[in-house]
Each structure stands twice: as C-alpha cells, then as structure tokens.
Coordinates of C-alpha atoms in Angstrom, one line a residue:
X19 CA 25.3 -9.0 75.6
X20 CA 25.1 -10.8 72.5
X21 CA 22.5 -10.2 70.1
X22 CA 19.7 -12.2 69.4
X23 CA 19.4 -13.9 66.0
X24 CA 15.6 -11.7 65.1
X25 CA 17.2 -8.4 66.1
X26 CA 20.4 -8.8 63.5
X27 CA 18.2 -10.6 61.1
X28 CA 15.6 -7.6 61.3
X29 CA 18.6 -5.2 61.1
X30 CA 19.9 -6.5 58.0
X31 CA 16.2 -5.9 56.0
X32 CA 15.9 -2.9 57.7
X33 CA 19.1 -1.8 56.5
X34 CA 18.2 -3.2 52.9
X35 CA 14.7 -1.6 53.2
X36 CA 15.9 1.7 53.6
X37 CA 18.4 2.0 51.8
X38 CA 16.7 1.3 48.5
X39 CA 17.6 -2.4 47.9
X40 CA 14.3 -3.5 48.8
X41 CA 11.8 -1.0 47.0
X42 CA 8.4 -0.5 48.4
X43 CA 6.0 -3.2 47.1
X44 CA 8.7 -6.1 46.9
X45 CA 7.9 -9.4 48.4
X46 CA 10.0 -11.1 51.4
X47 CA 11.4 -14.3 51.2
X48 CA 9.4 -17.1 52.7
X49 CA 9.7 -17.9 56.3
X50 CA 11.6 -21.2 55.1
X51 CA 13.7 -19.3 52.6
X52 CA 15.2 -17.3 55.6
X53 CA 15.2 -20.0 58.0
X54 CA 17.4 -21.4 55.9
X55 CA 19.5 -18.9 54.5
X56 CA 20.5 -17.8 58.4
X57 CA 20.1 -21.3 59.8
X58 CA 17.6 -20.4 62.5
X59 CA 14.1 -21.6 63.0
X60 CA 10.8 -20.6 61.7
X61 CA 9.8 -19.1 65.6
X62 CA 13.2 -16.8 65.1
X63 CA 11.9 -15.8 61.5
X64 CA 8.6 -14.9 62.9
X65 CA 10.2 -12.4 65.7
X66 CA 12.1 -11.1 62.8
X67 CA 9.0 -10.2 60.9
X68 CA 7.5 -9.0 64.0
X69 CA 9.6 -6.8 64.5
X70 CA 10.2 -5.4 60.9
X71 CA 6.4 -5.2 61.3
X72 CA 6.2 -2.9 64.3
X73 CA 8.6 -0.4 62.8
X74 CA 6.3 0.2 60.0
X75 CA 8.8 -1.3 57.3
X76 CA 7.0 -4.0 56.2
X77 CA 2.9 -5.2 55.7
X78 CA 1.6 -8.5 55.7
X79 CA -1.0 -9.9 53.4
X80 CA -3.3 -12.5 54.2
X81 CA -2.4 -16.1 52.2
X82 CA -0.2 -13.8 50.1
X83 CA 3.2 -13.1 52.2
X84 CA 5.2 -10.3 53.9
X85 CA 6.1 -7.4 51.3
X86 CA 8.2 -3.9 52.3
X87 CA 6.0 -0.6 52.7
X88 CA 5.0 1.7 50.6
X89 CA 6.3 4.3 52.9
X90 CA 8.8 2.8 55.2
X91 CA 8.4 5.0 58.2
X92 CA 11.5 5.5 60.9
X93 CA 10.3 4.2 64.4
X94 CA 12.4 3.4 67.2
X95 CA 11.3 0.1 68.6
X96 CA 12.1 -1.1 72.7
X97 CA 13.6 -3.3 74.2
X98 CA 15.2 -4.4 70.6
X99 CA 17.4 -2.0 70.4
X100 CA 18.6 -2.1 74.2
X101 CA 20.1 -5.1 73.0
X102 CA 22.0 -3.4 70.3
X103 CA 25.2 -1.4 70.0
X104 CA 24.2 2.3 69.5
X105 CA 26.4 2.0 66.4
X106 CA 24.3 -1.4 65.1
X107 CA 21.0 0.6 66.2
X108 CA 22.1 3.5 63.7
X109 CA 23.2 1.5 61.3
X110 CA 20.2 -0.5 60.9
X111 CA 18.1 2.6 60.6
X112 CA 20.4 4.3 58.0
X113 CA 22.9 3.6 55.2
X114 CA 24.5 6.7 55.6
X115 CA 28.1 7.5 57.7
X116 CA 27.2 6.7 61.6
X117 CA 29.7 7.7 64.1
X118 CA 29.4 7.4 67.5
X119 CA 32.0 8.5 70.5
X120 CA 31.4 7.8 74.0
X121 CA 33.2 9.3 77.2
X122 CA 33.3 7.7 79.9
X123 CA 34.1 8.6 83.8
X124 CA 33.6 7.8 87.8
X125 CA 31.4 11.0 89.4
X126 CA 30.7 11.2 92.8
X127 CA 26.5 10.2 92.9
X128 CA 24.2 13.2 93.5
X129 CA 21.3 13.0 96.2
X130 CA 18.9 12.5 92.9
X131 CA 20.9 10.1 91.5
X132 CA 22.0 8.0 94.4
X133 CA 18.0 7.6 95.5
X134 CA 17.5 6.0 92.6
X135 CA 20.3 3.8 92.1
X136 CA 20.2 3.0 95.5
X137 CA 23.1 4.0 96.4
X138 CA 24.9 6.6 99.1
X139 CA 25.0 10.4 98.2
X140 CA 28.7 10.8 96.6
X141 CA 29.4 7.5 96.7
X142 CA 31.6 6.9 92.6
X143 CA 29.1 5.8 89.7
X144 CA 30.1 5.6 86.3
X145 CA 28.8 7.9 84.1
X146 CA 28.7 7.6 79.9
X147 CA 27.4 10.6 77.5
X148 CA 27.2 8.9 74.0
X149 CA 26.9 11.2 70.9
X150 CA 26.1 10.1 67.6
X151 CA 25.5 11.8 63.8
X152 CA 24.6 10.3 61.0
X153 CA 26.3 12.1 57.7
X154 CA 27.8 14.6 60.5
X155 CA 24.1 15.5 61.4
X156 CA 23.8 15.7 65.4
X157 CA 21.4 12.5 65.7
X158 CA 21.3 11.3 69.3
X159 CA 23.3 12.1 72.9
X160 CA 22.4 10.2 76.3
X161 CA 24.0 10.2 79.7
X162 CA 23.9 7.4 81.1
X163 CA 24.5 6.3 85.0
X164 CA 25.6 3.2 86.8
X165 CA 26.9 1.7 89.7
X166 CA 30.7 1.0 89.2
X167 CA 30.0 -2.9 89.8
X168 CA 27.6 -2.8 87.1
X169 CA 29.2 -3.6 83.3
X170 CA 26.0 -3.2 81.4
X171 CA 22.2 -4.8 81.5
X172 CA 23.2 -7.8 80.5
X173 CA 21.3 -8.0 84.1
X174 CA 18.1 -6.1 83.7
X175 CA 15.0 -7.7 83.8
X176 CA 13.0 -4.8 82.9
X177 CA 12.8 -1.1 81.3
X178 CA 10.7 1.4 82.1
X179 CA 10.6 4.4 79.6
X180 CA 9.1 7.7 79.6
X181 CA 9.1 9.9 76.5
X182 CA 8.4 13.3 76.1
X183 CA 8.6 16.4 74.6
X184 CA 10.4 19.3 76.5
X185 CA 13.2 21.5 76.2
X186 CA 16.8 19.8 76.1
X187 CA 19.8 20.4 78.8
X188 CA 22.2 23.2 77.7
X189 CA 24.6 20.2 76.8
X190 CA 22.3 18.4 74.7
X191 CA 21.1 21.4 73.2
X192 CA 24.6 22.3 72.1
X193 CA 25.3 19.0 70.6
X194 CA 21.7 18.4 68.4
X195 CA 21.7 22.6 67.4
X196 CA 18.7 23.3 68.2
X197 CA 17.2 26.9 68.2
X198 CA 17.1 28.2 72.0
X199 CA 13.1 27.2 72.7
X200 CA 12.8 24.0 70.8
X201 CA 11.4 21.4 72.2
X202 CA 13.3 17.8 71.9
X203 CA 12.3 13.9 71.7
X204 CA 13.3 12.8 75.4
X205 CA 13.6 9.0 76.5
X206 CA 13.9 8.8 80.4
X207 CA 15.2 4.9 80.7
X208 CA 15.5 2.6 83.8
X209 CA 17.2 -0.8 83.8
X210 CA 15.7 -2.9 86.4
X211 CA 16.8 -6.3 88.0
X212 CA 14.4 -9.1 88.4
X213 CA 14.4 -8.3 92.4
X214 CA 13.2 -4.2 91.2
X215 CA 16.4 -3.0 91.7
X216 CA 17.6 -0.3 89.1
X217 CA 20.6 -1.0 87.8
X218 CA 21.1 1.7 84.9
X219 CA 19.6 5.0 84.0
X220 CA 19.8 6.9 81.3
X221 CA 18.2 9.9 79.5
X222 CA 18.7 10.0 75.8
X223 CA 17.9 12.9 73.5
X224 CA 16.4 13.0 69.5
X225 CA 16.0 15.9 67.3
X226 CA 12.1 15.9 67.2
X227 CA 11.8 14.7 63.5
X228 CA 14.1 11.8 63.9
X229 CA 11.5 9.4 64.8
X230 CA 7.6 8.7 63.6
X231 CA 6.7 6.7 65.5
X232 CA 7.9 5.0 69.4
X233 CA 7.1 1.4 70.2
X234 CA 7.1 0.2 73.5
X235 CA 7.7 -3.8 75.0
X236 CA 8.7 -3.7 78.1
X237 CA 10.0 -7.8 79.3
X238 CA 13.6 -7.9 78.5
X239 CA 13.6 -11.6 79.7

C-alpha cells in the first residue's frame, strides 16, 4: 500500500523532532512553506500537523504558528502507522539502528483462529511473527494471521484494536526479556473489509515503557 503524503511528511518531522534537529520551542514552517517544499496541498499539510499533533510532538498557538514540544512524548498513533512499514514506523519514532526480521509460513488454522477469519478448522493461513530492536534493544514482536489469498490490508476498511496490559506469551516473553511476571503493552488488531469480514489479525507486543501514550482512529477509508 503506498503511503500517503501526511504520514511520510509527518514521519520526516517526527524523525527530525526527535532526534534533536528540531529542539523543543522551534517554530514550524508555514503551512505554504511545506506545501511547497513537498508539492502537496494545504489540506495534506494540515493532516500532517494533525497528526504530529496527536503524538504529542508538536503545540499549536493561536495567530502564532505550530512550534515542536517542550517534551516530545512517544505515542503510537492508529491507523497511521497501519499504513506504514514496521521498519518506516520505527524509523520515524527513532534515529537510532532499527532492524526488523520477519518469518513467514502456511499453518494449518486452529478452531480459534479459523472462527475468526472465517475460515475452516485446519484449512492453510499464513502466518508472520515480526521482531524488531532498536540499538539491539528488543522493541516490538507480533504474529500476525491471514488467509493465504490475502497479500495485505490494502483491503481493510476498518481496525478494531484492544490494548492491554497482561502477561506476554512465553515467545514474546523470550524475545522483549522481560522478568517472568511482568506485565507487557498488548495490541489485539483486526483488519476488517467494508462487508465486516476480517481479513487479518494480529497481536503485537511492547515493552511497557515504550509508549506514553496510544491514539486511536479507527476509518482506514
């Protein structure tokens, strides 16, 4: 799915943000002045800011202009980042070294897993764990599930989240290090068609402190 022109212009201060670049207190450009320098139009600038907004990165001030926090806080923001790479998600949350490593298979559907997806019980889904660290620090891991006639949710219509705090699965303990009995950031995911039919689920794990913040918008189209 390509990404939209707010999202990478929003990644690219974010980045700049956090990193340092952009110091706490410092004016934006004018809506114009990044119009122009990206060749997009004032309603693409304004998702943009929106967006840097709702992460906590930036404040606005009346007649005065946008300027970056004085405490830029890390917040994970959906559906914006849906429509992201992980790797471009990480990225624009960090200048530090992201990797991320995926493995992917066919797995016969389990009687959980085939209710939801619709599908018969060990009929072949594709199934994807992602991993991801940032400076070699354990930062993410998610399995995801599929149908095998499903590519990605370039199709969804709608995502329904639930977060939580609870204790992780042995595997995604093992991969974020975390003491037995801590408790983990959990995202429990469906991708939904415009006719209510999920097409993709997915439960992703964060070290508790990744994160201050969640923000939730729901319409993908």
């Amino acid at each position: 799915m390509p990404e939209p022109a707010y999202v990478r212009i929003a990644g690219e201060y974010a980045r700049r943000i956090r990193g340092g670049e952009l110091p706490p207190g410092v004016q934006l450009p004018s809506y114009a002045e990044i119009a122009q320098k990206n060749g997009v139009s004032d309603i693409v600038v304004r998702k943009a800011l929106e967006l840097l907004l709702s992460q906590g990165l930036v404040r606005s001030v009346r007649r005065r202009g946008i300027f970056v926090a004085d405490r830029p806080n890390l917040v994970r923001v959906s559906p914006e980042r849906q429509l992201e790479t992980a790797e471009r998600t990480f990225q624009n949350e960090s200048d530090r070294d992201i990797q991320v490593e995926r493995e992917t298979e066919q797995i016969p559907a389990t009687s959980e897993l085939a209710e939801a997806l619709g599908l018969s019980v060990g009929e072949l889904i594709t199934y994807v764990i992602t991993r991801a660290t940032e400076d070699g620090r354990p930062i993410s891991i998610s399995d995801t599930y599929h149908p095998v006639d499903v590519a990605d949710v370039s199709g969804a219509a709608f995502l329904e989240e639930t977060i939580s705090d609870q204790l992780p699965t042995a595997p995604h303990a093992e991969w974020l290090r975390t003491t037995p009995g801590d408790l983990v950031k959990t995202v429990h995911q469906q991708f939904l068609s415009a006719d209510d039919r999920v097409i993709m689920i997915s439960d992703v794990s964060y070290p508790r402190d990744r994160y201050d913040a969640f923000v939730f918008r729901m319409a993908l189209k």
